Amino acid sequence: MAATSRGTSPVPPDVRPRLTVLSGPSGVGKSTVVAHMRSVHPEVWLSVSATTRKPRPGERNGVHYFFVDDEEFDKLIANGELLEWAEFAGNRYGTPRRAVLDRLEAGEPVLLEIDLQGARLVRQSMDDARLVFLAPPSWEELVRRLTGRGTEAPEVIERRLAAAKIELAAEAEFDTTLVNTSVEDVARELLALMLQA
Ligand SMILES: Nc1ncnc2c1ncn2[C@@H]1O[C@H](COP(=O)(O)OP(=O)(O)OP(=O)(O)O)[C@@H](O)[C@H]1O
Ligand SMILES: Nc1nc2c(ncn2[C@@H]2O[C@H](COP(=O)(O)O)[C@@H](O)[C@H]2O)c(=O)[nH]1
């Protein structure tokens, strides 16, 4: 699998970069926050996941996800190529292992944007990972964002909202919570967390 962009590291010389996991309910704004952070700091490396989900309009293979079919996903699992994987709302998603380990070995901070199940698996296998929970300002606002995005059918929105209830109940498992009221503020706070020792 191809790597994504690299550039000048934002990491001060005395900081040991580590893995940061960003999780939170579907529609809370994880991708929006990360996209904003990377528009200001394009050098921040984000893992590109593999998924069996079909691309949404505008999503590009190798950029937003590696879009694979069930058979290819099975092979990634069987070959041990995934650091973690999970089934979420009817599709499978997984983090390619090699690219993440290469970046960490190179001393670069690494960001994963994954669901609760994946965050738990990362916690088990990488005990110095920092787990960040992105929370909505309210349940009503979460529903508004997920529905307003207009990318999912009503029954898929229902599945994602059911998962959201479970994810919100797990907030205490995370090291830090950021409330996504302002994309700019949260992106700044997330970058600061990524660069903390
Ligand atoms: N702070 C915010 N204020 C208002 N709207 C927001 C904010 N952050 C994100 N949004 C909007 O909420 C919607 C969902 O955002 P986004 O797709 O980034 O969520 P996500 O957490 O990545 O979802 P998923 O887990 O389903 O991929 C988008 O339409 C986005 O523009
Ligand atoms: N466990 C994993 N979860 C992942 C991964 N990549 C994305 N995700 C999460 O899946 C849901 C749905 O994403 P969507 O793009 O279909 O809206 C969301 O919570 C993502 O964070 C992964 O590699 N592993």
mmCIF file of C-alpha atoms and ligand atoms in Angstrom:
data_model
loop_
_atom_site.group_PDB
_atom_site.id
_atom_site.type_symbol
_atom_site.label_atom_id
_atom_site.label_comp_id
_atom_site.label_asym_id
_atom_site.label_seq_id
_atom_site.Cartn_x
_atom_site.Cartn_y
_atom_site.Cartn_z
ATOM 1 C CA MET A 1 0.000 0.000 0.000
ATOM 2 C CA ALA A 2 1.311 3.423 -0.943
ATOM 3 C CA ALA A 3 2.255 5.961 1.700
ATOM 4 C CA THR A 4 0.765 9.439 1.936
ATOM 5 C CA SER A 5 2.501 12.796 2.049
ATOM 6 C CA ARG A 6 5.573 13.637 4.139
ATOM 7 C CA GLY A 7 7.318 16.881 4.808
ATOM 8 C CA THR A 8 9.173 18.896 7.406
ATOM 9 C CA SER A 9 8.468 17.462 10.849
ATOM 10 C CA PRO A 10 6.659 19.786 13.314
ATOM 11 C CA VAL A 11 8.207 17.805 16.182
ATOM 12 C CA PRO A 12 10.565 19.718 18.492
ATOM 13 C CA PRO A 13 13.901 17.840 18.875
ATOM 14 C CA ASP A 14 13.325 16.862 22.536
ATOM 15 C CA VAL A 15 9.948 15.197 21.950
ATOM 16 C CA ARG A 16 9.557 11.452 21.364
ATOM 17 C CA PRO A 17 6.703 11.127 18.907
ATOM 18 C CA ARG A 18 4.058 8.586 19.607
ATOM 19 C CA LEU A 19 0.846 7.241 18.282
ATOM 20 C CA THR A 20 -2.304 9.336 18.682
ATOM 21 C CA VAL A 21 -5.711 7.763 18.142
ATOM 22 C CA LEU A 22 -8.678 10.002 17.391
ATOM 23 C CA SER A 23 -12.065 8.381 17.932
ATOM 24 C CA GLY A 24 -15.606 9.543 18.468
ATOM 25 C CA PRO A 25 -19.097 8.892 17.169
ATOM 26 C CA SER A 26 -19.855 8.922 13.473
ATOM 27 C CA GLY A 27 -20.601 12.469 12.350
ATOM 28 C CA VAL A 28 -18.900 14.211 15.277
ATOM 29 C CA GLY A 29 -16.381 15.790 12.891
ATOM 30 C CA LYS A 30 -13.206 13.677 13.118
ATOM 31 C CA SER A 31 -12.381 13.900 9.400
ATOM 32 C CA THR A 32 -13.243 17.604 9.284
ATOM 33 C CA VAL A 33 -10.933 18.369 12.210
ATOM 34 C CA VAL A 34 -8.096 16.260 10.810
ATOM 35 C CA ALA A 35 -8.480 17.784 7.338
ATOM 36 C CA HIS A 36 -8.309 21.261 8.838
ATOM 37 C CA MET A 37 -5.242 20.388 10.905
ATOM 38 C CA ARG A 38 -3.501 18.966 7.833
ATOM 39 C CA SER A 39 -4.406 21.993 5.730
ATOM 40 C CA VAL A 40 -2.416 24.070 8.233
ATOM 41 C CA HIS A 41 0.220 21.379 8.930
ATOM 42 C CA PRO A 42 0.422 19.157 5.826
ATOM 43 C CA GLU A 43 3.446 17.431 7.343
ATOM 44 C CA VAL A 44 1.296 15.646 9.962
ATOM 45 C CA TRP A 45 1.040 12.033 8.911
ATOM 46 C CA LEU A 46 -2.363 10.362 8.962
ATOM 47 C CA SER A 47 -2.716 6.633 8.477
ATOM 48 C CA VAL A 48 -4.895 5.719 5.478
ATOM 49 C CA SER A 49 -7.178 2.829 6.422
ATOM 50 C CA ALA A 50 -8.400 -0.031 4.288
ATOM 51 C CA THR A 51 -12.164 -0.437 4.084
ATOM 52 C CA THR A 52 -14.811 -2.549 2.418
ATOM 53 C CA ARG A 53 -17.141 0.481 2.375
ATOM 54 C CA LYS A 54 -17.962 1.907 -1.053
ATOM 55 C CA PRO A 55 -16.430 5.328 -1.769
ATOM 56 C CA ARG A 56 -18.572 8.414 -1.185
ATOM 57 C CA PRO A 57 -18.621 11.026 -3.948
ATOM 58 C CA GLY A 58 -15.246 12.775 -3.940
ATOM 59 C CA GLU A 59 -13.419 10.076 -1.956
ATOM 60 C CA ARG A 60 -10.255 8.839 -3.648
ATOM 61 C CA ASN A 61 -8.564 5.462 -3.345
ATOM 62 C CA GLY A 62 -5.279 5.745 -1.457
ATOM 63 C CA VAL A 63 -6.136 9.220 -0.186
ATOM 64 C CA HIS A 64 -9.266 8.854 1.949
ATOM 65 C CA TYR A 65 -9.149 5.063 2.171
ATOM 66 C CA PHE A 66 -7.802 2.040 0.382
ATOM 67 C CA PHE A 67 -11.109 0.718 -0.959
ATOM 68 C CA VAL A 68 -10.994 -3.073 -1.110
ATOM 69 C CA ASP A 69 -13.500 -5.886 -1.518
ATOM 70 C CA ASP A 70 -14.232 -8.541 1.115
ATOM 71 C CA GLU A 71 -11.759 -10.988 -0.369
ATOM 72 C CA GLU A 72 -8.912 -8.468 -0.308
ATOM 73 C CA PHE A 73 -9.788 -7.477 3.261
ATOM 74 C CA ASP A 74 -9.715 -11.143 4.298
ATOM 75 C CA LYS A 75 -6.225 -11.399 2.800
ATOM 76 C CA LEU A 76 -5.004 -8.319 4.676
ATOM 77 C CA ILE A 77 -6.171 -9.950 7.911
ATOM 78 C CA ALA A 78 -4.744 -13.370 7.047
ATOM 79 C CA ASN A 79 -1.353 -11.878 6.114
ATOM 80 C CA GLY A 80 -1.127 -9.930 9.364
ATOM 81 C CA GLU A 81 -1.052 -6.650 7.463
ATOM 82 C CA LEU A 82 -3.466 -4.845 9.772
ATOM 83 C CA LEU A 83 -2.484 -3.335 13.101
ATOM 84 C CA GLU A 84 -6.159 -3.490 14.063
ATOM 85 C CA TRP A 85 -9.472 -3.873 12.305
ATOM 86 C CA ALA A 86 -13.162 -3.713 13.154
ATOM 87 C CA GLU A 87 -16.589 -4.054 11.659
ATOM 88 C CA PHE A 88 -18.527 -0.820 11.893
ATOM 89 C CA ALA A 89 -22.125 -0.319 10.715
ATOM 90 C CA GLY A 90 -21.913 -3.115 8.154
ATOM 91 C CA ASN A 91 -18.432 -2.505 6.721
ATOM 92 C CA ARG A 92 -14.921 -3.467 7.751
ATOM 93 C CA TYR A 93 -12.121 -0.996 8.401
ATOM 94 C CA GLY A 94 -8.457 -1.612 9.266
ATOM 95 C CA THR A 95 -5.169 0.175 9.841
ATOM 96 C CA PRO A 96 -2.259 -0.953 7.637
ATOM 97 C CA ARG A 97 0.425 -2.008 10.105
ATOM 98 C CA ARG A 98 3.691 -1.458 8.186
ATOM 99 C CA ALA A 99 3.192 2.227 7.339
ATOM 100 C CA VAL A 100 2.398 3.065 10.971
ATOM 101 C CA LEU A 101 5.410 1.186 12.359
ATOM 102 C CA ASP A 102 7.713 2.742 9.728
ATOM 103 C CA ARG A 103 6.644 6.258 10.728
ATOM 104 C CA LEU A 104 7.044 5.566 14.431
ATOM 105 C CA GLU A 105 10.474 3.997 13.848
ATOM 106 C CA ALA A 106 11.433 7.113 11.852
ATOM 107 C CA GLY A 107 10.504 9.215 14.884
ATOM 108 C CA GLU A 108 7.445 10.846 13.342
ATOM 109 C CA PRO A 109 4.141 11.390 15.139
ATOM 110 C CA VAL A 110 1.378 9.188 13.804
ATOM 111 C CA LEU A 111 -2.361 9.843 13.786
ATOM 112 C CA LEU A 112 -5.073 7.206 13.445
ATOM 113 C CA GLU A 113 -8.727 8.145 12.950
ATOM 114 C CA ILE A 114 -10.570 4.974 13.950
ATOM 115 C CA ASP A 115 -13.608 3.714 15.829
ATOM 116 C CA LEU A 116 -13.913 2.706 19.489
ATOM 117 C CA GLN A 117 -13.243 -0.991 18.862
ATOM 118 C CA GLY A 118 -10.033 -0.115 17.017
ATOM 119 C CA ALA A 119 -8.977 2.312 19.736
ATOM 120 C CA ARG A 120 -9.365 -0.453 22.314
ATOM 121 C CA LEU A 121 -7.244 -2.825 20.233
ATOM 122 C CA VAL A 122 -4.519 -0.213 19.811
ATOM 123 C CA ARG A 123 -4.544 0.380 23.563
ATOM 124 C CA GLN A 124 -3.915 -3.352 24.115
ATOM 125 C CA SER A 125 -1.020 -3.598 21.665
ATOM 126 C CA MET A 126 0.667 -0.185 22.051
ATOM 127 C CA ASP A 127 0.526 0.936 25.638
ATOM 128 C CA ASP A 128 2.037 4.382 25.095
ATOM 129 C CA ALA A 129 -0.580 5.349 22.493
ATOM 130 C CA ARG A 130 -2.564 8.469 23.376
ATOM 131 C CA LEU A 131 -6.301 8.011 22.953
ATOM 132 C CA VAL A 132 -8.285 11.158 22.185
ATOM 133 C CA PHE A 133 -12.088 11.175 22.213
ATOM 134 C CA LEU A 134 -13.873 13.709 20.050
ATOM 135 C CA ALA A 135 -17.258 14.516 21.596
ATOM 136 C CA PRO A 136 -20.181 16.467 20.119
ATOM 137 C CA PRO A 137 -21.485 19.584 21.893
ATOM 138 C CA SER A 138 -24.803 17.693 22.308
ATOM 139 C CA TRP A 139 -26.652 14.609 21.052
ATOM 140 C CA GLU A 140 -28.960 16.809 18.963
ATOM 141 C CA GLU A 141 -25.979 18.433 17.247
ATOM 142 C CA LEU A 142 -24.461 15.011 16.506
ATOM 143 C CA VAL A 143 -27.706 13.889 14.829
ATOM 144 C CA ARG A 144 -27.815 17.176 12.912
ATOM 145 C CA ARG A 145 -24.234 16.742 11.645
ATOM 146 C CA LEU A 146 -24.584 13.097 10.670
ATOM 147 C CA THR A 147 -27.899 13.687 8.915
ATOM 148 C CA GLY A 148 -26.802 16.986 7.397
ATOM 149 C CA ARG A 149 -23.706 15.406 5.840
ATOM 150 C CA GLY A 150 -26.110 13.673 3.479
ATOM 151 C CA THR A 151 -23.828 10.726 2.707
ATOM 152 C CA GLU A 152 -25.759 7.872 4.320
ATOM 153 C CA ALA A 153 -29.200 6.348 3.792
ATOM 154 C CA PRO A 154 -31.634 6.679 6.737
ATOM 155 C CA GLU A 155 -31.135 3.041 7.844
ATOM 156 C CA VAL A 156 -27.349 3.521 7.856
ATOM 157 C CA ILE A 157 -27.747 6.700 9.896
ATOM 158 C CA GLU A 158 -29.787 4.680 12.400
ATOM 159 C CA ARG A 159 -27.022 2.060 12.673
ATOM 160 C CA ARG A 160 -24.407 4.756 13.135
ATOM 161 C CA LEU A 161 -26.470 6.504 15.811
ATOM 162 C CA ALA A 162 -26.900 3.197 17.649
ATOM 163 C CA ALA A 163 -23.100 2.785 17.566
ATOM 164 C CA ALA A 164 -22.731 6.417 18.683
ATOM 165 C CA LYS A 165 -24.592 5.677 21.924
ATOM 166 C CA ILE A 166 -22.078 2.924 22.717
ATOM 167 C CA GLU A 167 -19.127 5.128 21.743
ATOM 168 C CA LEU A 168 -20.325 8.063 23.869
ATOM 169 C CA ALA A 169 -20.672 5.731 26.878
ATOM 170 C CA ALA A 170 -16.997 4.763 26.494
ATOM 171 C CA GLU A 171 -15.557 8.272 26.714
ATOM 172 C CA ALA A 172 -13.944 7.570 30.103
ATOM 173 C CA GLU A 173 -11.658 4.958 28.504
ATOM 174 C CA PHE A 174 -9.853 7.733 26.635
ATOM 175 C CA ASP A 175 -6.923 9.812 27.885
ATOM 176 C CA THR A 176 -8.421 13.111 26.755
ATOM 177 C CA THR A 177 -11.727 14.450 25.475
ATOM 178 C CA LEU A 178 -12.001 17.334 23.027
ATOM 179 C CA VAL A 179 -15.451 18.789 22.372
ATOM 180 C CA ASN A 180 -15.924 19.668 18.719
ATOM 181 C CA THR A 181 -17.561 23.049 18.948
ATOM 182 C CA SER A 182 -15.017 24.849 16.790
ATOM 183 C CA VAL A 183 -13.085 22.925 14.138
ATOM 184 C CA GLU A 184 -10.178 25.375 14.285
ATOM 185 C CA ASP A 185 -9.858 25.186 18.086
ATOM 186 C CA VAL A 186 -10.051 21.399 18.206
ATOM 187 C CA ALA A 187 -7.530 21.016 15.378
ATOM 188 C CA ARG A 188 -5.105 23.229 17.311
ATOM 189 C CA GLU A 189 -5.670 21.278 20.532
ATOM 190 C CA LEU A 190 -5.224 17.958 18.767
ATOM 191 C CA LEU A 191 -1.916 19.022 17.235
ATOM 192 C CA ALA A 192 -0.717 20.221 20.643
ATOM 193 C CA LEU A 193 -1.600 16.830 22.148
ATOM 194 C CA MET A 194 0.232 15.020 19.359
ATOM 195 C CA LEU A 195 3.385 16.978 20.084
ATOM 196 C CA GLN A 196 3.239 16.567 23.877
ATOM 197 C CA ALA A 197 5.833 14.296 25.482
HETATM 198 N N1 LIG B 1 -17.408 22.014 14.626
HETATM 199 C C1 LIG B 1 -18.350 21.761 13.705
HETATM 200 N N2 LIG B 1 -19.437 22.561 13.616
HETATM 201 C C2 LIG B 1 -20.406 22.312 12.698
HETATM 202 N N3 LIG B 1 -20.360 21.279 11.797
HETATM 203 C C3 LIG B 1 -19.304 20.462 11.855
HETATM 204 C C4 LIG B 1 -18.245 20.648 12.788
HETATM 205 N N4 LIG B 1 -17.324 19.662 12.596
HETATM 206 C C5 LIG B 1 -17.790 18.912 11.575
HETATM 207 N N5 LIG B 1 -18.964 19.381 11.141
HETATM 208 C C6 LIG B 1 -19.799 18.810 10.070
HETATM 209 O O1 LIG B 1 -20.325 17.581 10.549
HETATM 210 C C7 LIG B 1 -20.430 16.617 9.487
HETATM 211 C C8 LIG B 1 -19.716 15.334 9.881
HETATM 212 O O2 LIG B 1 -18.314 15.596 9.944
HETATM 213 P P1 LIG B 1 -17.246 14.465 9.577
HETATM 214 O O3 LIG B 1 -17.610 13.803 8.304
HETATM 215 O O4 LIG B 1 -15.910 15.108 9.677
HETATM 216 O O5 LIG B 1 -17.485 13.459 10.798
HETATM 217 P P2 LIG B 1 -16.713 12.133 11.179
HETATM 218 O O6 LIG B 1 -16.603 12.119 12.655
HETATM 219 O O7 LIG B 1 -15.430 12.041 10.419
HETATM 220 O O8 LIG B 1 -17.744 11.033 10.708
HETATM 221 P P3 LIG B 1 -17.523 9.465 10.355
HETATM 222 O O9 LIG B 1 -17.015 8.803 11.555
HETATM 223 O O10 LIG B 1 -18.911 9.037 9.965
HETATM 224 O O11 LIG B 1 -16.583 9.385 9.197
HETATM 225 C C9 LIG B 1 -19.852 17.279 8.240
HETATM 226 O O12 LIG B 1 -20.920 17.747 7.439
HETATM 227 C C10 LIG B 1 -19.039 18.446 8.793
HETATM 228 O O13 LIG B 1 -18.966 19.530 7.895
HETATM 229 N N1 LIG B 2 -11.275 0.337 13.719
HETATM 230 C C1 LIG B 2 -11.145 1.136 12.661
HETATM 231 N N2 LIG B 2 -12.056 2.098 12.422
HETATM 232 C C2 LIG B 2 -11.865 2.894 11.373
HETATM 233 C C3 LIG B 2 -10.757 2.780 10.524
HETATM 234 N N3 LIG B 2 -10.846 3.726 9.550
HETATM 235 C C4 LIG B 2 -11.967 4.432 9.810
HETATM 236 N N4 LIG B 2 -12.584 3.926 10.900
HETATM 237 C C5 LIG B 2 -13.813 4.396 11.538
HETATM 238 O O1 LIG B 2 -14.942 3.839 10.903
HETATM 239 C C6 LIG B 2 -16.063 4.670 11.161
HETATM 240 C C7 LIG B 2 -16.839 4.912 9.894
HETATM 241 O O2 LIG B 2 -16.051 5.626 8.963
HETATM 242 P P1 LIG B 2 -16.698 6.212 7.612
HETATM 243 O O3 LIG B 2 -15.562 6.781 6.825
HETATM 244 O O4 LIG B 2 -17.402 5.096 6.920
HETATM 245 O O5 LIG B 2 -17.687 7.269 8.050
HETATM 246 C C8 LIG B 2 -15.512 5.964 11.757
HETATM 247 O O6 LIG B 2 -15.684 5.908 13.172
HETATM 248 C C9 LIG B 2 -14.051 5.894 11.423
HETATM 249 O O7 LIG B 2 -13.240 6.596 12.341
HETATM 250 C C10 LIG B 2 -9.796 1.775 10.814
HETATM 251 O O8 LIG B 2 -8.772 1.589 10.131
HETATM 252 N N5 LIG B 2 -10.034 0.991 11.881
#
